[in-house]
Coordinates of C-alpha atoms in Angstrom, one line a residue:
X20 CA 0.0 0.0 0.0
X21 CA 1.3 3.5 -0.9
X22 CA 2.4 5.9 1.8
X23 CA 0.1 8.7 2.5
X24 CA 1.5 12.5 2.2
X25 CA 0.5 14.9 4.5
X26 CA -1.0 18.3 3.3
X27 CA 2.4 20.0 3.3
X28 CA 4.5 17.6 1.3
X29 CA 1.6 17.6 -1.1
X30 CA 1.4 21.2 -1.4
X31 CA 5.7 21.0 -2.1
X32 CA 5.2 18.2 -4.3
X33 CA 2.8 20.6 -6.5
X34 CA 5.5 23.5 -5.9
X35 CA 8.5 21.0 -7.2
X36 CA 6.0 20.3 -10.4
X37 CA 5.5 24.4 -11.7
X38 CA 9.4 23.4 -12.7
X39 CA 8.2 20.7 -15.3
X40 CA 9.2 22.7 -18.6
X41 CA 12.2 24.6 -17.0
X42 CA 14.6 22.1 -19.1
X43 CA 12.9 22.8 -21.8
X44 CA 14.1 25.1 -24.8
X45 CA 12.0 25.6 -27.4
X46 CA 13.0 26.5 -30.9
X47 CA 11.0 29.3 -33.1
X48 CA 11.4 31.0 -36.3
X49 CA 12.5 34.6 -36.6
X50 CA 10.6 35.3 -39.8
X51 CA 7.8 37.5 -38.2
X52 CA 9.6 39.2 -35.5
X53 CA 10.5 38.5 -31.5
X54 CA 7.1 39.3 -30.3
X55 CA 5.1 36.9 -32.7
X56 CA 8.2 34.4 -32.2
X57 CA 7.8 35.1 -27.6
X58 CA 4.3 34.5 -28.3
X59 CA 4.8 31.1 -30.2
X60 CA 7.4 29.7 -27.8
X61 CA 5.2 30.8 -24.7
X62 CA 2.1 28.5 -26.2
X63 CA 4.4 25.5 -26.9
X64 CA 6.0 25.6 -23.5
X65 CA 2.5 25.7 -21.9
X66 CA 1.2 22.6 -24.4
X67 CA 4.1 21.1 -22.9
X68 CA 4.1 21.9 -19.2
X69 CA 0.1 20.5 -19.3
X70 CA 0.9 17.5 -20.7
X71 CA 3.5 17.0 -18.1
X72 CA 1.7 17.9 -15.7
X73 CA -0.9 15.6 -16.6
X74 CA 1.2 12.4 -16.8
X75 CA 3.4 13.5 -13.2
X76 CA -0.2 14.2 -11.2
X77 CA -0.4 10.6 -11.9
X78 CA 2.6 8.9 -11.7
X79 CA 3.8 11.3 -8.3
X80 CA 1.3 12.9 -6.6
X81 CA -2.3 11.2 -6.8
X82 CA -0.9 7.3 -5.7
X83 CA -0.3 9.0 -2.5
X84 CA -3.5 10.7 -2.1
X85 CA -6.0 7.9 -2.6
X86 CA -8.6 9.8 -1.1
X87 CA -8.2 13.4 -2.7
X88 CA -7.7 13.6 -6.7
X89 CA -5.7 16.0 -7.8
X90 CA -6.6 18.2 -11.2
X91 CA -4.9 21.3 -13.1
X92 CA -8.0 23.8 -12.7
X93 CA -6.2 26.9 -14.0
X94 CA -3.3 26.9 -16.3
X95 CA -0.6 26.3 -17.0
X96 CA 0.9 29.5 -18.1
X97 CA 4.4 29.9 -18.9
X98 CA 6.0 33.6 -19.7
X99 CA 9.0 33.8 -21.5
X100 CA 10.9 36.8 -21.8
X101 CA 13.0 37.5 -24.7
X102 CA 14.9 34.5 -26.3
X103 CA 17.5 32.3 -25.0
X104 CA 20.5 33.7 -26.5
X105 CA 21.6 35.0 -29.9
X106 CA 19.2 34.1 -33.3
X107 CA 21.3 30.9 -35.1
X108 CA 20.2 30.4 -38.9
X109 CA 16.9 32.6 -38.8
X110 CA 15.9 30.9 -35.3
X111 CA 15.0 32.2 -31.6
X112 CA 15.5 30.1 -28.8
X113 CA 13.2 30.3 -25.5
X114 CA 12.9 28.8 -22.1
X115 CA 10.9 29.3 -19.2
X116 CA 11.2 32.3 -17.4
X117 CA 8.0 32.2 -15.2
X118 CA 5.6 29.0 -14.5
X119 CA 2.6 28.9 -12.6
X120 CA -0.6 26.7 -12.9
X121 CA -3.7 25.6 -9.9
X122 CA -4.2 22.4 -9.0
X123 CA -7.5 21.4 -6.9
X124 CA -8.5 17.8 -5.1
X125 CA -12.0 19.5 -4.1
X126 CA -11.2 20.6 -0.7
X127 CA -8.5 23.2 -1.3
X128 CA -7.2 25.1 -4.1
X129 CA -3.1 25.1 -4.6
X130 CA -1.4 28.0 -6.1
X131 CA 2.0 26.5 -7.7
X132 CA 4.5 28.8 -8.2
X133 CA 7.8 27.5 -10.5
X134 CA 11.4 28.0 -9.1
X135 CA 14.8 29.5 -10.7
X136 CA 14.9 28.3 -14.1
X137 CA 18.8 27.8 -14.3
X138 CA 18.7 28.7 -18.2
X139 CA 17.0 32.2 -17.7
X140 CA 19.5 35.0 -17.4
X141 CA 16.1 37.0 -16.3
X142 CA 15.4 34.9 -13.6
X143 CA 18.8 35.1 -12.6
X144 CA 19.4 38.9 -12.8
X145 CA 15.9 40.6 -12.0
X146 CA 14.1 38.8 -10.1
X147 CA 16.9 36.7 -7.8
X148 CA 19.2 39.6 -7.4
X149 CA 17.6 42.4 -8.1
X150 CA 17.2 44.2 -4.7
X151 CA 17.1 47.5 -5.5
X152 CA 15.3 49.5 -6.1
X153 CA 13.3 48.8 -3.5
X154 CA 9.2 49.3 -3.6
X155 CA 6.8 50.0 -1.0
X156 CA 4.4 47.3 -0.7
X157 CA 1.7 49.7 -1.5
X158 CA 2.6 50.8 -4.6
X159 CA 3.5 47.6 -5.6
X160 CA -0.5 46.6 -4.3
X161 CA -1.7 49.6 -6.2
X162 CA 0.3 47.8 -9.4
X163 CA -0.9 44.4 -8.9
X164 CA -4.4 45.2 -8.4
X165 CA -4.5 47.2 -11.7
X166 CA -2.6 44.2 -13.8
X167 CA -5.6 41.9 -11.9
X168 CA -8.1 44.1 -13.1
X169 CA -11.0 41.3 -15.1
X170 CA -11.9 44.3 -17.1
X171 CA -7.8 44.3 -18.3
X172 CA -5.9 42.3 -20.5
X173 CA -2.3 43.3 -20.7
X174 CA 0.1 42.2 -23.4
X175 CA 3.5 41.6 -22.1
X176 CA 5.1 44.6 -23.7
X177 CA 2.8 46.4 -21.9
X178 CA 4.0 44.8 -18.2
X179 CA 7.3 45.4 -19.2
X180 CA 6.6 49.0 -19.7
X181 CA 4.7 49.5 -16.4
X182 CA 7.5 48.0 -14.5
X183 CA 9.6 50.0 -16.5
X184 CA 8.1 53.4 -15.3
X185 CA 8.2 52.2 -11.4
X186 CA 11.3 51.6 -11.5
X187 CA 12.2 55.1 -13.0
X188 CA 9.6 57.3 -11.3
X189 CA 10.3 55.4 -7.9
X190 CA 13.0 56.6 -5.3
X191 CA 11.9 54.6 -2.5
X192 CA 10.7 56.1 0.8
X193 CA 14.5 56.2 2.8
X194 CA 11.8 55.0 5.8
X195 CA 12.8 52.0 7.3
X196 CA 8.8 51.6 9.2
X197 CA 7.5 51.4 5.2
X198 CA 6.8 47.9 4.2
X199 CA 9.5 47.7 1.3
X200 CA 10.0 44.6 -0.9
X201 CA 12.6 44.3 -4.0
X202 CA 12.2 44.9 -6.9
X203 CA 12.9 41.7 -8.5
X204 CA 10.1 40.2 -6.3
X205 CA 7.8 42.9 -7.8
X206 CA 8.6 42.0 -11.5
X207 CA 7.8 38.2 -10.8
X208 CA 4.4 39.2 -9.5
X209 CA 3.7 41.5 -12.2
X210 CA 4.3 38.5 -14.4
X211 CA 2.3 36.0 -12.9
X212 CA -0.5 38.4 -12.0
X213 CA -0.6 40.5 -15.5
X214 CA 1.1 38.3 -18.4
X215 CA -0.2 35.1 -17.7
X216 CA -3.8 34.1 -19.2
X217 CA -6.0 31.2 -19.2
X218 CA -7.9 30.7 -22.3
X219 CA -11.0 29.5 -20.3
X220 CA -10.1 31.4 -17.1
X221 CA -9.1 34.7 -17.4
X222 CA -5.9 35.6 -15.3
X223 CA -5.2 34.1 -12.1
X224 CA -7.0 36.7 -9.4
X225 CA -10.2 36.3 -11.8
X226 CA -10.6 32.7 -11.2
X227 CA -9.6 32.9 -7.7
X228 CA -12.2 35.1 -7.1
X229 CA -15.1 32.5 -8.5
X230 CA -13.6 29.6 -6.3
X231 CA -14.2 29.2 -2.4
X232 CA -12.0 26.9 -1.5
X233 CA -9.0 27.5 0.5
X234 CA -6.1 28.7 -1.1
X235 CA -2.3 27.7 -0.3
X236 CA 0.2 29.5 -2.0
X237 CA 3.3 26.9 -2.7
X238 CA 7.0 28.1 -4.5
X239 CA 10.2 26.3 -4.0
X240 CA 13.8 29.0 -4.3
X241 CA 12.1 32.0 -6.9
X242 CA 9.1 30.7 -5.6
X243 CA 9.4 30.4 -2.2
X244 CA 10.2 34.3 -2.3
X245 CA 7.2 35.1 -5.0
X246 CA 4.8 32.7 -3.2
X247 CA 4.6 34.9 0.8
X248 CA 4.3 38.4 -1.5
X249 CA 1.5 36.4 -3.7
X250 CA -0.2 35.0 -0.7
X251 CA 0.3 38.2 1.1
X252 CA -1.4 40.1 -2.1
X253 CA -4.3 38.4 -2.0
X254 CA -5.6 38.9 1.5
X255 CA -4.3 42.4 2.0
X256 CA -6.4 44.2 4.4
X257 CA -5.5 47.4 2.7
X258 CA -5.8 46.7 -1.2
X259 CA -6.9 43.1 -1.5
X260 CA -6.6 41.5 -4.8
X261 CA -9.7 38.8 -3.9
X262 CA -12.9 40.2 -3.6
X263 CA -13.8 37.7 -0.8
X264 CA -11.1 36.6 2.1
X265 CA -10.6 32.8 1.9
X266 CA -8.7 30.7 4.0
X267 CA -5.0 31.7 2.8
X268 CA -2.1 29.6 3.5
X269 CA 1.6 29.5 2.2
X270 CA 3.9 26.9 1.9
X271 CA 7.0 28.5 1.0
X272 CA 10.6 26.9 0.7
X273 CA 14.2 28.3 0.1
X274 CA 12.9 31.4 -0.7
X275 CA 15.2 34.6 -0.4
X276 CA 13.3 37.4 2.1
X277 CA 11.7 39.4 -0.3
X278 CA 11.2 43.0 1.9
X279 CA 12.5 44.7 5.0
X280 CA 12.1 44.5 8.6
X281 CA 8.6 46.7 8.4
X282 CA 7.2 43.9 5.8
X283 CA 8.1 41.1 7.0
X284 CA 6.3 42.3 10.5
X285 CA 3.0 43.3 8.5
X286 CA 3.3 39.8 6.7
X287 CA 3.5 38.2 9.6
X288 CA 0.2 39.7 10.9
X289 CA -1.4 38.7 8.3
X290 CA -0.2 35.2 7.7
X291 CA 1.4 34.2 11.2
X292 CA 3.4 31.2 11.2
X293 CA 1.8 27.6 12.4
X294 CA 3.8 24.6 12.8
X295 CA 2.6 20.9 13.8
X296 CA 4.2 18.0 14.6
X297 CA 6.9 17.5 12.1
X298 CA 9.7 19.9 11.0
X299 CA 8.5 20.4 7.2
X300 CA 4.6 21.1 8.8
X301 CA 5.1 24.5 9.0
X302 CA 2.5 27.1 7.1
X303 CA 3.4 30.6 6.4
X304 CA 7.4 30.9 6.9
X305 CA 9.8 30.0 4.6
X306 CA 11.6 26.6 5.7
X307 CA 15.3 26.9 5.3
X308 CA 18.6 24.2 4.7
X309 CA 20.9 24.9 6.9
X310 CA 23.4 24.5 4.4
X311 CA 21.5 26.5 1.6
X312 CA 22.7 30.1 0.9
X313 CA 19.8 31.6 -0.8
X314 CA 17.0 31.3 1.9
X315 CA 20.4 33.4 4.3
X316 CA 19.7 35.8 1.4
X317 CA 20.4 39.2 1.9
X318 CA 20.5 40.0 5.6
X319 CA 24.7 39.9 6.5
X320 CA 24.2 37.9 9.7
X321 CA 22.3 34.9 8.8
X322 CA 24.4 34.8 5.4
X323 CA 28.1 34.8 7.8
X324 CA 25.7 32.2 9.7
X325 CA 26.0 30.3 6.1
X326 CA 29.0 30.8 5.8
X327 CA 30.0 29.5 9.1
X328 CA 27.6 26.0 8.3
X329 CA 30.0 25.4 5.1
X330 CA 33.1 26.1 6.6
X331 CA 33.7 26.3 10.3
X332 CA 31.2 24.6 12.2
X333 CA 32.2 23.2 15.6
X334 CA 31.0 19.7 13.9
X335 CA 33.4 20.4 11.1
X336 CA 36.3 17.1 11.0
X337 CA 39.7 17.8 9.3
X338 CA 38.4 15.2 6.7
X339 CA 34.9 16.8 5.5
X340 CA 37.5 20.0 4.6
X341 CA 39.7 17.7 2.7
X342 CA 37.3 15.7 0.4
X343 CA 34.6 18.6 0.7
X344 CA 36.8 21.5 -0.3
X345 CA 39.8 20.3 -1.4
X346 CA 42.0 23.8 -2.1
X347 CA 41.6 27.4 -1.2
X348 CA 39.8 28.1 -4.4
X349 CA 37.0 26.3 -3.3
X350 CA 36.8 28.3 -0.2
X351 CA 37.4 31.7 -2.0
X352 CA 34.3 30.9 -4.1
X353 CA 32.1 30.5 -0.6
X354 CA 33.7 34.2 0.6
X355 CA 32.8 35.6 -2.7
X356 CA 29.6 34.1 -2.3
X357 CA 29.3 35.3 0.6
X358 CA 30.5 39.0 -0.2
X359 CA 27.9 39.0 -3.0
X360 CA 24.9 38.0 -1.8
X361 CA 25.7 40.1 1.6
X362 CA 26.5 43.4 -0.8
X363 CA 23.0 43.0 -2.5
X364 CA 21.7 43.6 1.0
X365 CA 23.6 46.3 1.6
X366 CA 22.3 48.5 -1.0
X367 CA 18.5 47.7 -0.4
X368 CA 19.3 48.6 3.7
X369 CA 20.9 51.8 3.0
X370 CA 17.1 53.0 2.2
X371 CA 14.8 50.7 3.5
X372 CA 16.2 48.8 6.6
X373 CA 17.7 45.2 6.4
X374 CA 15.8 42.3 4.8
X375 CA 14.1 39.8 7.3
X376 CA 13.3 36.6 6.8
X377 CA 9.4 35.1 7.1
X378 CA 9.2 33.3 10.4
X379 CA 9.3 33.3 14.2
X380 CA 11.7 36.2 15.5
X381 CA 12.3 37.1 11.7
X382 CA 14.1 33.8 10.7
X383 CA 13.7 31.4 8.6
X384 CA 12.1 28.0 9.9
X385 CA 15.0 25.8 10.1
X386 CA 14.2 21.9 8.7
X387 CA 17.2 20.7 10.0
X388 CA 18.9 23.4 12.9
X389 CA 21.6 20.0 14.7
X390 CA 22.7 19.0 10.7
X391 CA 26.8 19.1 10.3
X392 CA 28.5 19.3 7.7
X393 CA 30.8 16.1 8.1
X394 CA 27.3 14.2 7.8
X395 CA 24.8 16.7 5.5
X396 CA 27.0 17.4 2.5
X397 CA 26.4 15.3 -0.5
X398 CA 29.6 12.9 -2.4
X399 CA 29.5 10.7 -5.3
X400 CA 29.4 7.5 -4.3
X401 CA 29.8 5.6 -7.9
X402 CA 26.6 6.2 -9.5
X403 CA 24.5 7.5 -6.4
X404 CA 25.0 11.1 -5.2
X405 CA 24.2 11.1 -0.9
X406 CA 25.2 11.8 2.4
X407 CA 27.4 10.3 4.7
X408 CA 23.9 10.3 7.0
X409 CA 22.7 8.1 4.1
X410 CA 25.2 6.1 3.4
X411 CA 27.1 2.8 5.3
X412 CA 30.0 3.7 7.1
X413 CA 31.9 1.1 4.9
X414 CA 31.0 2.9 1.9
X415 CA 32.6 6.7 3.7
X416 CA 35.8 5.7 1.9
X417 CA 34.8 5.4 -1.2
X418 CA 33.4 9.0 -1.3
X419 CA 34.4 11.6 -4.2
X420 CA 34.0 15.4 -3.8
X421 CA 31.4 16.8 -5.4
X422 CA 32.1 20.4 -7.4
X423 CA 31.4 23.7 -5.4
X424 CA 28.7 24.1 -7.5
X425 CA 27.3 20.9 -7.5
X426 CA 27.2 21.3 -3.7
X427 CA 25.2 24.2 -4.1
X428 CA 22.7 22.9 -6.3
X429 CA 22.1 19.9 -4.0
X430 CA 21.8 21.6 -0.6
X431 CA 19.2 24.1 -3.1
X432 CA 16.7 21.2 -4.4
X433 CA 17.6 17.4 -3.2
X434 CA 18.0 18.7 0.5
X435 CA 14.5 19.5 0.9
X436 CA 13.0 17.0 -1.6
X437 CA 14.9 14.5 0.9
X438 CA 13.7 16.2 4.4
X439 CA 10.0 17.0 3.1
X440 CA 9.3 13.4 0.9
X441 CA 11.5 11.2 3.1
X442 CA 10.2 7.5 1.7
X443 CA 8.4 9.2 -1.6
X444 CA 11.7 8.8 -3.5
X445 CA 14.4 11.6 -4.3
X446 CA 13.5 12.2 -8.2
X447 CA 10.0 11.8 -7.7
X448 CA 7.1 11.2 -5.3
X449 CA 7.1 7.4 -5.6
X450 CA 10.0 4.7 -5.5
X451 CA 7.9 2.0 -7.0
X452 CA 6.3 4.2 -10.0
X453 CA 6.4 2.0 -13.6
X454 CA 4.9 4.9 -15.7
X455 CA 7.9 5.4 -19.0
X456 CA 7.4 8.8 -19.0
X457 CA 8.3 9.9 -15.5
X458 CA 12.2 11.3 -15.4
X459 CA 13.9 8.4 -14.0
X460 CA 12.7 6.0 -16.3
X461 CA 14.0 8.4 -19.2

């Protein structure tokens, strides 16, 4: 008999599937211009996000929720913005830049929000790092409600250009007590709320408003920093973009803090953070690796407290330095990191106050606060990448060293699918799954 998965690790399986076309690059003729080309690659991503979706409900999610179907009710939409490198013989290329689709099992409504897609320079540049300038949360409500508007449709161009002129026309309050948020955060909503579409539907806050089920909000890195401001958005007691308050949850993970001190307070008064019995049941803060940089992001201490987990924790043997970072290159990249990430603060405080993170005493909710580094980082062990937690001590010796990078990207997305889908399998949601089109049998 199939485990059961609890409302949380189905609302992250649903987050980890928004990510379904991110691989994907699509190829489209330049003949009639980049806008008629944007538009063609965005509708060929969606066709094949829905079909994946379609085939990984099935395979992943629904054998673990015998008692709750889950369906794509809205969406999916994909925005892409501006092709994926230079034209080659007459031909754009496109990826993903934003994903987002709804998924219902009757009872509730999930709002899945997709992550980073690694291929989109956008993603990388504007909406991750993008800090300043920053933008008080009302204007950015005052923005989001007009892009919601039923009585709207908005090309893309014409998001672009509204986002354009706020940037421009918008100093920021130098008021640390003004709810702030970045910038980059801003743009992703604008995208979600004002470019994406359904053809049945409308856009997103449209069908939201005919539903009365409640509504959790779910976003794993990019969208475990879009997914609080979305849920947030929609409940607002000043400008609400729904009509009628529904039960609003969030179910955010390895999200960057999206605003200062002042938001993160008035966030948390309207979403304050529940927890239950296990350490991934946790509504309305963002849940944090201990050994991830990007939910650290972009407040100096907790990212020195990164730092510190990498490098120079108490639990730190002579050993996990010498396979884990072999030469002082490898630790020059985690300072630069570190310099980086804590600079991009910097300039967002100067005006607005620090970032803070969503959660109890303004941190992140930590899933796993005693791991070390000796045991939590991730080797190659032959084919297998895992802990030493995972593995037999009589395998430790065979161990290889993964790349800086590679270390990065594991403690970013197989950390949590391993602490939140423990026993659902580590590429998927099922171990035992026979379906030829789910990504381990490819």
């Amino acid at each position: 008999m199939a485990k059961i998965m609890d409302e949380w690790q189905q609302s992250f399986g649903l987050s980890l599937l928004a990510n379904c076309a991110s691989t994907c690059t699509i190829p489209v003729s330049a003949a009639n211009g980049l806008e008629s080309a944007r538009q063609e690659a965005e509708t060929l991503l969606t066709a094949i996000m829905q079909d994946k979706l379609a085939k990984y409900l099935e395979c992943y999610l629904n054998p673990h929720t015998p008692s709750e179907t889950w369906s794509v009710v809205w969406g999916p939409q994909v925005v892409t913005v501006g092709p994926h490198g230079e034209v080659e013989a007459g031909v754009y290329s496109f990826t993903p830049t934003n994903s987002m689709f709804v998924a219902s099992n009757g009872v509730r409504d999930v709002v899945a929000i997709a992550a980073t897609n690694g291929n989109s320079k956008f993603d990388w540049l504007v909406e991750d790092f993008m800090t300043s300038p920053g933008i008080e949360w009302s204007t950015a409500m005052t923005l989001w409600n007009l892009l919601a508007d039923l009585n709207q449709s908005w090309t893309f161009d014409e998001v672009n250009q509204k986002l354009a002129v706020l940037k421009e026309g918008n100093p920021g309050t130098p008021d640390p007590t003004v709810p702030t948020v970045a910038f980059g955060g801003v743009v992703g909503i604008s995208l979600l709320l004002g470019a994406m579409k359904d053809a049945t539907h409308g856009g997103l806050v449209q069908f939201l408003n005919q539903r009365r089920l409640p509504i959790t909000v779910a976003g794993h890195s990019l969208g475990g920093a879009l997914a609080p401001q979305l849920g947030l958005a929609l409940i607002d007691r000043e400008q609400p973009l729904l009509t009628k308050a529904p039960d609003v949850t969030v179910y955010a993970t390895a999200g960057a803090s999206p605003g200062n001190v002042a938001f993160a307070q008035y966030y948390l008064q309207h979403l304050p953070v529940k927890t239950e019995a296990d350490r991934w049941q946790v509504w309305n803060g963002v849940l944090a690796n201990r050994f991830d940089l990007v939910p650290a992001a972009f407040t100096e201490s907790t990212v020195l407290g990164w730092a510190k987990a990498m490098v120079l924790s108490g639990e730190f043997e002579y050993e996990a330095i010498k396979y884990a970072w072999k030469d002082a290159k490898a630790l020059a990249e985690v300072a630069a990191a570190t310099a980086v990430v804590i600079g991009l603060g910097k300039v967002f405080a100067e005006k607005h106050g620090s970032f803070a993170h969503l959660g109890p005493d303004l941190q992140s909710v930590p899933l796993n606060p005693d791991a070390g580094p000796f045991l939590d980082f991730y080797w190659q062990f032959g084919n297998e990448i895992k802990t030493l937690r995972q593995a037999l001590p009589s395998e430790w010796p065979q161990r290889v060293p993964l790349s800086l990078g590679e270390q990065f990207d594991k403690q970013h997305v197989m950390a949590y699918e391993q602490m939140i889908l423990a026993g659902f399998g580590f590429c998927g949601f099922t171990t035992d799954c026979n379906c030829e089109d789910c990504p381990k049998h490819q």
